[in-house]
Coordinates of C-alpha atoms and ligand atoms in Angstrom, one line a residue:
M1 CA -22.5 32.3 1.3
Q2 CA -20.1 29.5 1.9
L3 CA -16.6 29.7 3.5
N4 CA -14.2 26.8 3.1
G5 CA -11.4 25.3 5.1
V6 CA -9.9 22.1 6.4
G7 CA -12.6 20.2 8.4
V8 CA -11.7 18.3 11.6
G9 CA -13.9 15.3 12.2
R10 CA -17.3 14.6 10.7
A11 CA -19.7 16.4 12.9
V12 CA -22.1 19.1 12.0
A13 CA -23.0 22.1 14.2
V14 CA -25.6 24.8 13.9
G15 CA -25.5 28.0 16.0
P16 CA -24.7 31.7 16.2
T17 CA -21.0 32.8 15.9
L18 CA -19.1 34.6 18.6
R19 CA -15.6 35.9 18.1
M20 CA -12.6 35.8 20.4
P21 CA -11.6 39.3 21.6
E22 CA -9.0 41.1 19.5
P23 CA -5.5 40.4 20.6
L24 CA -3.7 42.9 22.8
A25 CA -2.0 45.7 21.0
E26 CA 1.8 45.4 20.9
P27 CA 3.4 47.4 23.7
L28 CA 5.1 50.6 22.3
D29 CA 8.8 50.9 22.3
E30 CA 9.1 53.9 24.6
I31 CA 11.4 55.1 27.4
A32 CA 10.4 53.7 30.8
T33 CA 9.5 56.1 33.6
E34 CA 9.3 53.3 36.2
P35 CA 12.5 52.3 37.9
A36 CA 13.8 49.0 36.6
G37 CA 13.8 47.4 40.0
D38 CA 10.1 48.2 40.6
A39 CA 9.2 47.0 37.1
F40 CA 11.0 43.7 37.6
T41 CA 9.1 43.1 40.9
R42 CA 5.9 43.7 39.0
V43 CA 7.0 41.4 36.2
E44 CA 8.0 38.6 38.6
A45 CA 4.6 38.8 40.2
A46 CA 2.9 38.7 36.8
L47 CA 5.0 35.7 35.7
A48 CA 4.2 33.8 38.9
A49 CA 0.5 34.6 38.6
V50 CA 0.3 33.5 35.0
S51 CA 2.3 30.3 35.6
A52 CA 0.0 29.4 38.6
D53 CA -3.1 30.1 36.5
L54 CA -1.9 27.9 33.6
E55 CA -1.0 25.2 36.1
A56 CA -4.5 25.4 37.7
R57 CA -6.2 25.3 34.2
G58 CA -4.1 22.2 33.4
E59 CA -5.3 20.5 36.6
R60 CA -8.9 21.3 35.8
A61 CA -8.5 20.1 32.2
G62 CA -6.6 16.9 32.8
G63 CA -5.3 14.5 30.1
A64 CA -3.4 15.7 27.0
A65 CA -4.4 19.3 27.7
Q66 CA -2.7 19.2 31.1
D67 CA 0.6 18.4 29.6
V68 CA 0.3 21.2 27.1
L69 CA -0.7 23.7 29.8
Q70 CA 2.0 22.6 32.2
A71 CA 4.6 23.1 29.4
Q72 CA 3.2 26.6 29.0
A73 CA 3.4 27.2 32.8
L74 CA 7.1 26.2 32.6
M75 CA 7.6 28.6 29.7
A76 CA 6.2 31.4 31.9
A77 CA 8.7 30.7 34.6
D78 CA 11.7 29.9 32.3
P79 CA 14.8 31.4 33.9
T80 CA 16.4 32.3 30.5
I81 CA 13.4 34.4 29.7
V82 CA 13.3 36.0 33.1
D83 CA 17.0 36.9 32.8
D84 CA 16.4 38.4 29.4
I85 CA 13.5 40.5 30.7
Q86 CA 15.6 41.8 33.6
A87 CA 18.4 42.8 31.1
K88 CA 15.9 44.6 28.9
L89 CA 14.5 46.5 31.9
G90 CA 18.0 47.5 32.8
D91 CA 18.3 48.9 29.2
G92 CA 15.4 51.2 29.9
R93 CA 12.5 49.2 28.4
T94 CA 9.0 49.4 29.9
A95 CA 7.8 46.3 31.7
D96 CA 5.3 45.5 28.9
R97 CA 7.8 46.0 26.2
A98 CA 10.6 44.0 28.0
V99 CA 8.2 41.0 28.3
F100 CA 7.1 41.3 24.7
E101 CA 10.6 41.4 23.3
A102 CA 12.0 38.6 25.5
Y103 CA 9.2 36.2 24.5
A104 CA 9.3 37.3 20.9
G105 CA 13.1 36.6 20.8
F106 CA 12.6 33.1 22.2
R107 CA 9.7 32.6 19.8
D108 CA 11.8 33.4 16.7
L109 CA 14.4 30.8 17.9
L110 CA 11.7 28.1 18.0
V111 CA 10.4 29.1 14.6
Q112 CA 13.9 28.8 13.2
M113 CA 14.2 25.3 14.7
G114 CA 11.2 24.3 12.6
G115 CA 9.0 21.2 13.0
Y116 CA 7.4 20.5 16.4
M117 CA 9.3 23.3 18.0
A118 CA 7.9 25.9 15.5
E119 CA 4.4 24.6 16.3
R120 CA 5.1 25.6 19.9
A121 CA 5.7 29.2 18.9
T122 CA 1.9 29.9 19.4
D123 CA 2.1 28.6 22.9
L124 CA 4.9 31.1 23.7
D125 CA 2.9 34.0 22.2
D126 CA 0.0 33.1 24.3
V127 CA 2.1 33.1 27.5
S128 CA 3.5 36.5 26.5
R129 CA 0.0 38.0 26.0
R130 CA -1.2 36.6 29.3
V131 CA 1.7 38.2 31.2
I132 CA 1.2 41.6 29.5
A133 CA -2.5 41.5 30.2
H134 CA -1.7 40.8 33.8
L135 CA 0.7 43.7 33.9
R136 CA -1.9 46.0 32.4
G137 CA -4.6 44.8 34.7
V138 CA -6.9 43.7 31.9
P139 CA -8.6 40.3 31.5
A140 CA -6.4 37.6 29.9
P141 CA -7.3 37.0 26.3
G142 CA -9.4 33.9 25.9
V143 CA -12.7 32.3 25.0
P144 CA -15.7 34.7 25.4
E145 CA -18.4 33.9 27.9
S146 CA -22.0 33.2 26.9
D147 CA -25.1 31.8 28.5
T148 CA -26.1 30.1 25.3
P149 CA -24.3 27.7 22.9
F150 CA -22.2 29.3 20.2
V151 CA -19.7 28.6 17.4
L152 CA -16.4 30.1 18.3
V153 CA -14.6 32.1 15.6
A154 CA -11.0 32.9 16.2
H155 CA -7.8 33.9 14.4
D156 CA -6.2 30.8 15.9
L157 CA -6.6 29.1 19.3
A158 CA -3.9 28.7 21.9
P159 CA -3.8 25.5 23.9
A160 CA -4.9 27.3 27.1
D161 CA -8.1 28.3 25.3
T162 CA -8.9 25.0 23.6
A163 CA -8.2 22.9 26.7
L164 CA -10.9 24.6 28.7
L165 CA -13.5 25.0 26.1
D166 CA -16.9 24.5 27.8
L167 CA -18.4 21.8 25.6
E168 CA -21.9 22.8 26.7
K169 CA -21.4 26.2 25.2
V170 CA -18.8 25.9 22.4
I171 CA -20.4 23.7 19.9
G172 CA -18.0 24.3 17.0
L173 CA -14.8 26.1 16.1
I174 CA -13.8 28.2 13.1
T175 CA -10.3 29.5 12.8
R176 CA -8.6 31.7 10.2
E177 CA -5.2 30.0 10.8
G178 CA -4.1 26.5 11.4
G179 CA -3.6 23.3 9.4
P180 CA -4.5 19.7 10.1
T181 CA -1.8 19.3 12.6
S182 CA -2.3 22.5 14.6
H183 CA -3.3 22.5 18.3
T184 CA -6.8 23.5 17.4
A185 CA -7.2 20.5 15.1
I186 CA -5.6 18.0 17.5
L187 CA -7.6 19.1 20.5
A188 CA -10.8 19.5 18.6
R189 CA -10.4 16.0 17.3
S190 CA -9.7 14.6 20.7
K191 CA -12.7 16.4 22.2
S192 CA -15.0 15.6 19.2
I193 CA -15.8 19.3 18.6
P194 CA -16.5 19.9 14.9
A195 CA -13.9 22.4 13.6
I196 CA -12.9 24.0 10.4
V197 CA -9.4 25.5 10.4
G198 CA -7.7 27.7 7.8
V199 CA -10.9 29.4 6.9
Q200 CA -10.2 32.5 4.7
G201 CA -12.8 35.2 5.5
A202 CA -13.5 33.9 9.0
E203 CA -12.5 37.3 10.3
N204 CA -15.4 38.9 8.5
L205 CA -18.1 36.9 10.4
A206 CA -20.1 39.2 12.5
D207 CA -21.1 38.0 16.0
G208 CA -24.5 36.3 16.0
T209 CA -24.4 35.0 12.4
L210 CA -26.3 31.8 12.3
V211 CA -24.1 29.2 10.5
I212 CA -24.0 25.6 9.6
L213 CA -20.6 24.2 10.2
D214 CA -20.0 20.9 8.3
A215 CA -16.7 19.4 9.4
G216 CA -17.0 16.5 7.0
A217 CA -17.3 18.8 4.0
G218 CA -15.0 21.5 5.4
T219 CA -17.6 24.2 4.9
V220 CA -19.3 27.0 6.8
D221 CA -22.7 28.1 5.4
T222 CA -23.2 31.7 6.6
S223 CA -26.7 32.2 5.1
P224 CA -28.5 28.8 5.4
S225 CA -32.1 28.4 4.2
D226 CA -34.7 26.8 6.5
D227 CA -34.4 23.6 4.6
D228 CA -30.6 23.6 5.0
L229 CA -31.1 24.1 8.8
A230 CA -33.7 21.3 9.1
D231 CA -31.3 19.0 7.2
A232 CA -28.3 19.9 9.3
R233 CA -30.4 19.4 12.6
Q234 CA -31.5 16.0 11.4
R235 CA -27.8 15.0 10.7
I236 CA -26.9 16.2 14.2
A237 CA -29.7 14.0 15.7
E238 CA -28.5 11.0 13.6
R239 CA -24.9 11.4 14.8
S240 CA -25.9 11.6 18.5
A241 CA -27.9 8.3 18.0
L242 CA -24.7 6.9 16.4
A243 CA -22.6 7.8 19.5
S244 CA -24.8 5.7 21.7
A245 CA -24.9 2.7 19.3
P246 CA -23.6 -0.6 20.7
L247 CA -19.8 -1.1 20.6
T248 CA -19.7 -3.9 18.1
P249 CA -16.4 -5.0 16.5
G250 CA -15.6 -3.4 13.2
A251 CA -17.0 -5.2 10.2
L252 CA -18.5 -4.6 6.7
A253 CA -22.2 -5.2 6.0
D254 CA -21.4 -8.7 4.9
G255 CA -19.6 -9.6 8.1
T256 CA -16.0 -9.1 6.7
V257 CA -14.0 -8.4 9.9
V258 CA -12.1 -5.1 10.0
P259 CA -10.7 -4.6 13.6
L260 CA -10.8 -0.9 14.7
L261 CA -7.8 0.0 16.8
A262 CA -6.6 3.1 18.7
N263 CA -3.7 5.4 18.1
L264 CA -2.3 6.3 21.5
G265 CA 0.7 8.2 22.9
S266 CA 0.6 6.8 26.4
A267 CA -1.5 4.5 28.6
D268 CA -3.3 7.5 29.9
G269 CA -5.7 7.3 27.0
A270 CA -6.3 3.6 27.3
A271 CA -9.5 3.6 29.4
E272 CA -11.2 6.2 27.1
A273 CA -10.1 4.2 24.0
L274 CA -11.6 1.0 25.3
A275 CA -14.8 2.8 26.3
L276 CA -15.1 4.1 22.7
G277 CA -14.8 0.5 21.4
A278 CA -11.1 0.2 20.5
E279 CA -10.3 -3.4 19.8
G280 CA -6.7 -2.9 20.6
V281 CA -3.9 -0.4 19.9
G282 CA -2.8 -0.1 16.2
L283 CA -0.2 2.6 16.8
F284 CA 1.5 3.3 20.2
R285 CA 3.7 6.4 19.4
T286 CA 6.4 5.8 22.0
E287 CA 8.3 9.0 21.2
F288 CA 5.5 11.0 22.7
L289 CA 6.5 9.6 26.1
F290 CA 10.0 11.1 25.8
L291 CA 9.6 14.3 23.8
D292 CA 11.0 16.4 26.6
A293 CA 13.7 14.0 27.7
A294 CA 17.3 15.4 27.4
A295 CA 18.9 11.9 27.6
A296 CA 17.7 8.5 26.3
P297 CA 15.3 6.8 28.7
T298 CA 16.8 3.8 30.5
V299 CA 15.5 0.2 29.9
D300 CA 13.8 0.2 33.4
E301 CA 12.1 3.6 32.7
Q302 CA 10.7 2.3 29.5
V303 CA 9.5 -1.1 30.9
V304 CA 7.3 0.8 33.3
Q305 CA 5.6 2.8 30.6
Y306 CA 5.2 -0.2 28.2
E307 CA 3.9 -2.5 30.9
R308 CA 1.2 0.0 31.7
M309 CA 0.0 0.1 28.1
L310 CA 0.2 -3.7 27.7
R311 CA -1.7 -4.4 30.9
A312 CA -4.5 -2.0 29.8
F313 CA -5.0 -4.1 26.7
V314 CA -4.7 -7.7 28.0
G315 CA -6.7 -10.0 25.6
K316 CA -6.0 -7.6 22.7
K317 CA -3.3 -6.6 20.3
V318 CA -0.9 -3.7 20.9
V319 CA 1.2 -2.5 18.0
V320 CA 4.1 -0.5 19.3
R321 CA 6.2 1.8 17.1
V322 CA 9.8 2.2 18.1
L323 CA 11.0 5.8 18.6
D324 CA 10.2 7.9 15.5
A325 CA 12.6 10.9 15.9
G326 CA 13.2 13.8 13.5
A327 CA 11.3 16.4 11.5
D328 CA 7.9 17.0 13.3
K329 CA 8.9 14.8 16.3
P330 CA 12.3 16.0 17.5
L331 CA 14.0 13.9 20.3
S332 CA 17.2 15.7 21.3
F333 CA 18.8 12.5 22.5
L334 CA 18.3 10.8 19.1
N335 CA 18.6 13.5 16.5
D336 CA 19.6 17.0 17.3
A337 CA 21.4 17.7 14.0
H338 CA 20.4 20.9 12.2
E339 CA 19.2 19.7 8.8
E340 CA 18.0 21.8 5.9
N341 CA 15.2 19.3 5.1
P342 CA 14.5 17.4 8.3
A343 CA 11.7 15.4 6.8
L344 CA 14.2 14.0 4.3
G345 CA 16.9 13.6 6.9
L346 CA 18.1 11.3 9.7
R347 CA 14.7 10.3 11.0
G348 CA 12.8 7.2 11.9
I349 CA 14.7 4.0 11.4
R350 CA 17.7 5.9 10.0
A351 CA 18.2 7.8 13.3
L352 CA 17.8 4.5 15.2
Q353 CA 20.3 2.7 13.1
A354 CA 22.8 5.6 13.7
S355 CA 22.2 5.2 17.5
E356 CA 21.7 1.5 17.6
Q357 CA 22.0 1.1 21.4
I358 CA 18.9 3.2 21.8
L359 CA 17.0 0.8 19.6
I360 CA 18.5 -2.2 21.3
D361 CA 17.4 -0.8 24.7
Q362 CA 13.9 -0.1 23.5
L363 CA 13.4 -3.6 22.0
T364 CA 14.8 -5.1 25.2
A365 CA 12.4 -3.0 27.3
L366 CA 9.4 -4.1 25.1
A367 CA 10.4 -7.8 25.3
R368 CA 10.7 -7.5 29.1
A369 CA 7.4 -5.7 29.5
E370 CA 5.7 -8.3 27.4
Q371 CA 7.2 -11.1 29.6
A372 CA 6.1 -9.3 32.7
V373 CA 2.5 -9.2 31.4
N374 CA 2.3 -12.6 29.7
G375 CA 4.7 -14.6 31.8
S376 CA 7.7 -16.3 30.2
G377 CA 6.1 -19.7 29.6
T378 CA 3.4 -18.6 27.2
R379 CA 5.4 -16.5 24.7
A380 CA 5.5 -19.1 21.9
A381 CA 1.8 -18.6 21.3
A382 CA 2.3 -14.9 20.5
G383 CA 1.7 -13.6 17.1
A384 CA -0.7 -16.3 16.0
G385 CA -2.8 -13.6 14.3
A386 CA 0.2 -12.3 12.2
A387 CA 1.4 -15.8 11.2
A388 CA -2.1 -16.8 10.0
G389 CA -2.4 -13.5 8.2
T390 CA -5.7 -12.6 9.8
G391 CA -4.4 -9.2 10.8
S392 CA -6.7 -9.3 13.7
G393 CA -4.9 -10.7 16.8
S394 CA -7.5 -8.8 18.7
G395 CA -9.8 -11.6 19.7
S396 CA -10.6 -11.7 23.4
G397 CA -11.7 -15.3 23.8
G398 CA -10.1 -18.6 24.3
R399 CA -6.6 -19.4 25.6
H400 CA -5.2 -15.9 24.8
A401 CA -7.8 -14.1 26.8
E402 CA -5.3 -13.1 29.6
R403 CA -2.4 -12.4 27.3
V404 CA -1.5 -9.3 25.4
D405 CA -0.5 -9.7 21.8
L406 CA 2.6 -7.5 21.3
W407 CA 3.6 -6.5 17.8
V408 CA 6.5 -4.1 17.2
M409 CA 7.2 -2.0 14.1
A410 CA 9.8 0.5 12.8
P411 CA 8.9 3.8 11.3
M412 CA 10.0 5.1 7.8
I413 CA 11.2 1.8 6.3
A414 CA 12.3 2.4 2.7
D415 CA 13.3 -1.0 1.5
A416 CA 13.9 -4.7 2.2
D417 CA 17.4 -4.1 3.7
E418 CA 16.0 -1.8 6.4
A419 CA 13.1 -4.2 7.0
E420 CA 15.6 -7.1 7.4
Y421 CA 17.8 -5.1 9.7
F422 CA 14.9 -4.2 12.0
T423 CA 13.0 -7.4 12.1
T424 CA 16.2 -9.5 12.6
L425 CA 17.3 -7.3 15.5
A426 CA 13.8 -7.3 17.0
Q427 CA 13.5 -11.1 16.8
E428 CA 17.0 -11.5 18.3
L429 CA 15.9 -9.4 21.3
G430 CA 12.8 -11.5 21.9
I431 CA 10.1 -9.7 19.9
Q432 CA 7.8 -12.3 18.4
V433 CA 6.0 -10.2 15.8
A434 CA 8.1 -7.6 14.0
G435 CA 6.8 -5.5 11.2
V436 CA 7.4 -2.2 9.5
M437 CA 5.6 1.1 8.7
A438 CA 5.1 2.0 5.0
E439 CA 5.5 5.8 4.9
V440 CA 8.1 6.2 2.2
P441 CA 6.7 5.6 -1.3
S442 CA 9.7 3.2 -2.1
S443 CA 8.3 0.8 0.4
A444 CA 5.2 0.3 -1.7
L445 CA 7.2 -0.3 -4.9
V446 CA 9.2 -3.1 -3.3
A447 CA 6.5 -4.3 -0.9
D448 CA 6.9 -8.0 -2.0
Q449 CA 10.6 -7.8 -1.0
I450 CA 9.8 -6.2 2.3
F451 CA 7.2 -9.0 3.1
E452 CA 10.1 -11.5 2.9
F453 CA 11.2 -10.1 6.3
A454 CA 8.2 -8.2 7.9
D455 CA 5.4 -10.1 9.7
F456 CA 3.1 -7.2 8.9
V457 CA 3.0 -3.7 7.4
S458 CA 1.2 -0.7 8.8
I459 CA 0.8 2.2 6.5
G460 CA 1.4 5.7 7.9
T461 CA -0.6 7.7 5.4
N462 CA 0.4 11.1 6.9
D463 CA 4.0 10.6 5.9
L464 CA 3.2 8.5 2.8
T465 CA 1.1 11.5 1.5
Q466 CA 3.7 14.0 2.5
Y467 CA 6.4 12.1 0.5
T468 CA 4.2 11.1 -2.4
L469 CA 3.0 14.6 -3.1
A470 CA 6.3 16.3 -1.9
A471 CA 4.2 18.4 0.5
D472 CA 5.6 19.2 4.0
R473 CA 2.8 18.0 6.4
L474 CA 3.5 21.0 8.7
L475 CA 3.1 23.7 6.0
G476 CA -0.2 25.4 5.7
S477 CA 0.8 26.7 2.2
V478 CA 0.8 23.2 0.8
A479 CA -2.0 21.7 3.0
H480 CA -4.2 21.2 -0.1
L481 CA -1.7 18.6 -1.4
Q482 CA -1.6 16.8 2.0
D483 CA -4.7 14.8 1.0
P484 CA -4.6 11.0 1.4
W485 CA -7.5 10.8 -1.1
H486 CA -5.1 11.5 -3.9
P487 CA -5.2 8.6 -6.3
A488 CA -1.3 8.5 -6.3
V489 CA -1.4 7.7 -2.6
L490 CA -4.3 5.3 -3.0
R491 CA -2.4 3.4 -5.8
L492 CA 0.6 3.0 -3.5
I493 CA -1.8 1.7 -0.8
A494 CA -3.3 -0.7 -3.3
M495 CA 0.2 -2.1 -4.1
L496 CA 0.8 -2.7 -0.4
G497 CA -2.6 -4.3 0.0
R498 CA -1.9 -6.6 -2.9
A499 CA 1.6 -7.6 -1.7
G500 CA 0.2 -8.3 1.8
R501 CA -2.5 -10.6 0.3
D502 CA 0.1 -12.4 -1.9
A503 CA 2.3 -12.9 1.2
G504 CA -0.6 -13.9 3.4
K505 CA 0.3 -11.1 5.9
P506 CA -1.8 -8.3 7.3
V507 CA -1.6 -4.7 6.1
G508 CA -3.1 -2.0 8.4
V509 CA -3.5 1.8 8.1
C510 CA -2.6 3.9 11.1
G511 CA -2.5 7.4 9.6
E512 CA -5.3 10.0 9.8
A513 CA -6.8 8.5 6.6
A514 CA -8.2 5.6 8.7
A515 CA -10.2 8.1 10.7
D516 CA -12.1 9.4 7.6
P517 CA -15.1 7.1 7.4
L518 CA -15.6 6.9 3.7
L519 CA -11.9 6.7 3.0
A520 CA -11.8 3.9 5.5
V521 CA -14.2 1.9 3.3
V522 CA -12.0 2.6 0.3
L523 CA -8.9 1.4 2.2
V524 CA -10.6 -1.9 3.0
G525 CA -11.5 -2.2 -0.7
L526 CA -7.8 -1.7 -1.4
G527 CA -6.9 -4.7 0.7
I528 CA -6.3 -3.1 4.1
T529 CA -7.1 -5.5 7.0
T530 CA -7.1 -3.3 10.1
L531 CA -7.7 0.4 10.7
S532 CA -6.2 2.4 13.6
M533 CA -7.2 5.9 14.5
T534 CA -7.8 8.5 17.2
P535 CA -10.4 6.8 19.4
A536 CA -12.9 9.6 19.0
A537 CA -13.2 8.6 15.3
I538 CA -14.1 4.9 15.9
A539 CA -17.9 5.3 16.1
D540 CA -18.1 7.1 12.7
V541 CA -15.8 4.6 11.0
R542 CA -17.7 1.6 12.5
A543 CA -21.0 3.0 11.2
E544 CA -19.7 3.7 7.7
L545 CA -18.1 0.2 7.3
A546 CA -21.4 -1.4 8.3
R547 CA -23.1 0.3 5.3
H548 CA -21.0 -1.5 2.6
T549 CA -20.3 -5.0 1.6
A550 CA -16.8 -6.2 0.5
P551 CA -17.7 -6.1 -3.2
E552 CA -19.1 -2.5 -2.7
A553 CA -15.9 -1.4 -0.9
E554 CA -13.9 -2.8 -3.8
A555 CA -16.1 -0.9 -6.3
L556 CA -15.6 2.3 -4.3
A557 CA -11.8 1.7 -4.3
R558 CA -11.8 1.2 -8.1
A559 CA -13.7 4.5 -8.5
A560 CA -11.1 6.3 -6.3
L561 CA -8.2 4.8 -8.2
K562 CA -9.6 6.0 -11.5
A563 CA -10.0 9.7 -10.4
T564 CA -7.4 12.2 -11.4
S565 CA -7.3 14.3 -8.2
A566 CA -8.0 14.0 -4.5
A567 CA -11.2 16.0 -4.8
G568 CA -12.2 13.9 -7.8
A569 CA -11.7 10.7 -5.9
R570 CA -13.7 12.0 -2.9
T571 CA -16.6 13.1 -5.2
A572 CA -16.7 9.9 -7.2
V573 CA -16.7 7.8 -4.1
S574 CA -19.3 9.9 -2.3
R575 CA -21.6 9.7 -5.3
L576 CA -21.2 5.9 -5.6
A577 CA -21.7 5.4 -1.9
A578 CA -24.9 7.4 -1.9
A579 CA -26.2 5.4 -4.9
N580 CA -25.3 2.1 -3.0
A581 CA -27.2 3.4 0.0
V582 CA -30.3 4.0 -2.0
G583 CA -30.1 0.9 -4.1
Ligands
PEP601 C1 1.9 8.6 9.7 O1 2.9 9.1 9.2 O2 0.8 8.4 9.1 C2 1.9 8.0 11.1 C3 0.9 7.3 11.5 O3 2.9 8.4 11.9 P1 3.1 9.9 12.5 O4 1.8 10.7 12.2 O5 3.3 9.7 13.9 O6 4.3 10.4 11.7
MG602 MG1 4.8 8.9 10.2

């Protein structure tokens, strides 16, 4: 039997399943027998213990996981929630019930806020369950223990669970809930654990079922034959050989250069990205640095962060995106309006234009950081790659070896007026190479006009897909439409690629599409000159590019454009690619 879901990554896993324990039962709404004061003392102790435990788990996990767990530790100690619990105890609730209701109330608020905040609701539920488990003296819910490797099956995973997954033991993940942007998906991708999320029927998998989990295909085979198992094990062996392959620059089989860049949210990930062969940064999501900030960061605060990133990539290119606020990435200091349809609201460049001083400060900080790294005397040489239309700018030899090549781009540019506004302002403030992100379909339709002003274009396929198919990228119910393989999306990318070639300027892709190896080849066939992705995906993409020549990539692109659906495009390209490999 086969179960289907949304695959994360390309890896394959073979092993027996093991389920997460059932969640704790909801505390009953009954009259308390314990005095409210005593109950509150117990609750305070439980909150402190859970907060300390989450903090300690964060320290053990490090990296992105630490931020998530620290945020959860703060939730556990949040004074508003503590006050609410105390009030509920005063009203006669039991300790368990007061905790449950207080967190549930806060959770509903987050869900109403939508976007990024709604995605944090799971984090809050997890804290609530941990506190209640502590009050009941039962083990905290979490990943089961096992002496042998297993595929973990869960309803959904909380950050506290995913962060501490023992990679020696948990060789794959299957969840009933979750979409491509859920925590499970993000953390699985960054840890390179094969995962399938949103799997209907996952709850019926009995412990110990031997499965083949194929993340590339998005399938779970629950009754594999011996041949299937042998084939899967061979693919696992091939992939581990791939991971230790030399870190050569990205290129097609005929030597056509395709620089492979990293998507990063802070300089913390720089060393790992370089170790995985990133040839520079293709998308520095600066808003990730300030998601929790109540006020706009000062120029000085920003210079520190940007300088760290630029210094880590001296000799290479760093493409910085100015703050992308709104919808799934709320920044209270830039856009706290309540909007019915935030994805269609005051976001990206629109929000920056409405708060222009914030944009001016950021561009000023970026120019200062670049000067600090490169020195003021050498700036005229910057951007040679963009001017020549090579799209690379990532070479590490010659006279630029000790310089960083800073490119800056604005999110959500819809037309030439917005492109002119941003690039003119950026140049006035000392940015040498200023470009735009193509995420709104209109930008593809008027790409020639946009290239009158932009030095380069980088395509954000996550948003481009959301807007082309009118499918909210955060909604599981329309996840099937959020597929960048859709020929409508690919045709827009082809228009952008053609316009870039006509203008002699580079066009990159920095959305998740670039991390899909076969789609990456199609993108190159459509005229894309650089690919930027989560660093964990670089090895797979490098290997797939090396299997195809430029004419083959163009043939794959033509096949994809002719398809009538995302699934059709994927199938047509897979077939043709397999035929190429044989022939
Ligand atoms: C995109 O939309 O594809 C993109 C790269 O930007 P983000 O995912 O940060 O919106
Ligand atoms: Mg985007």
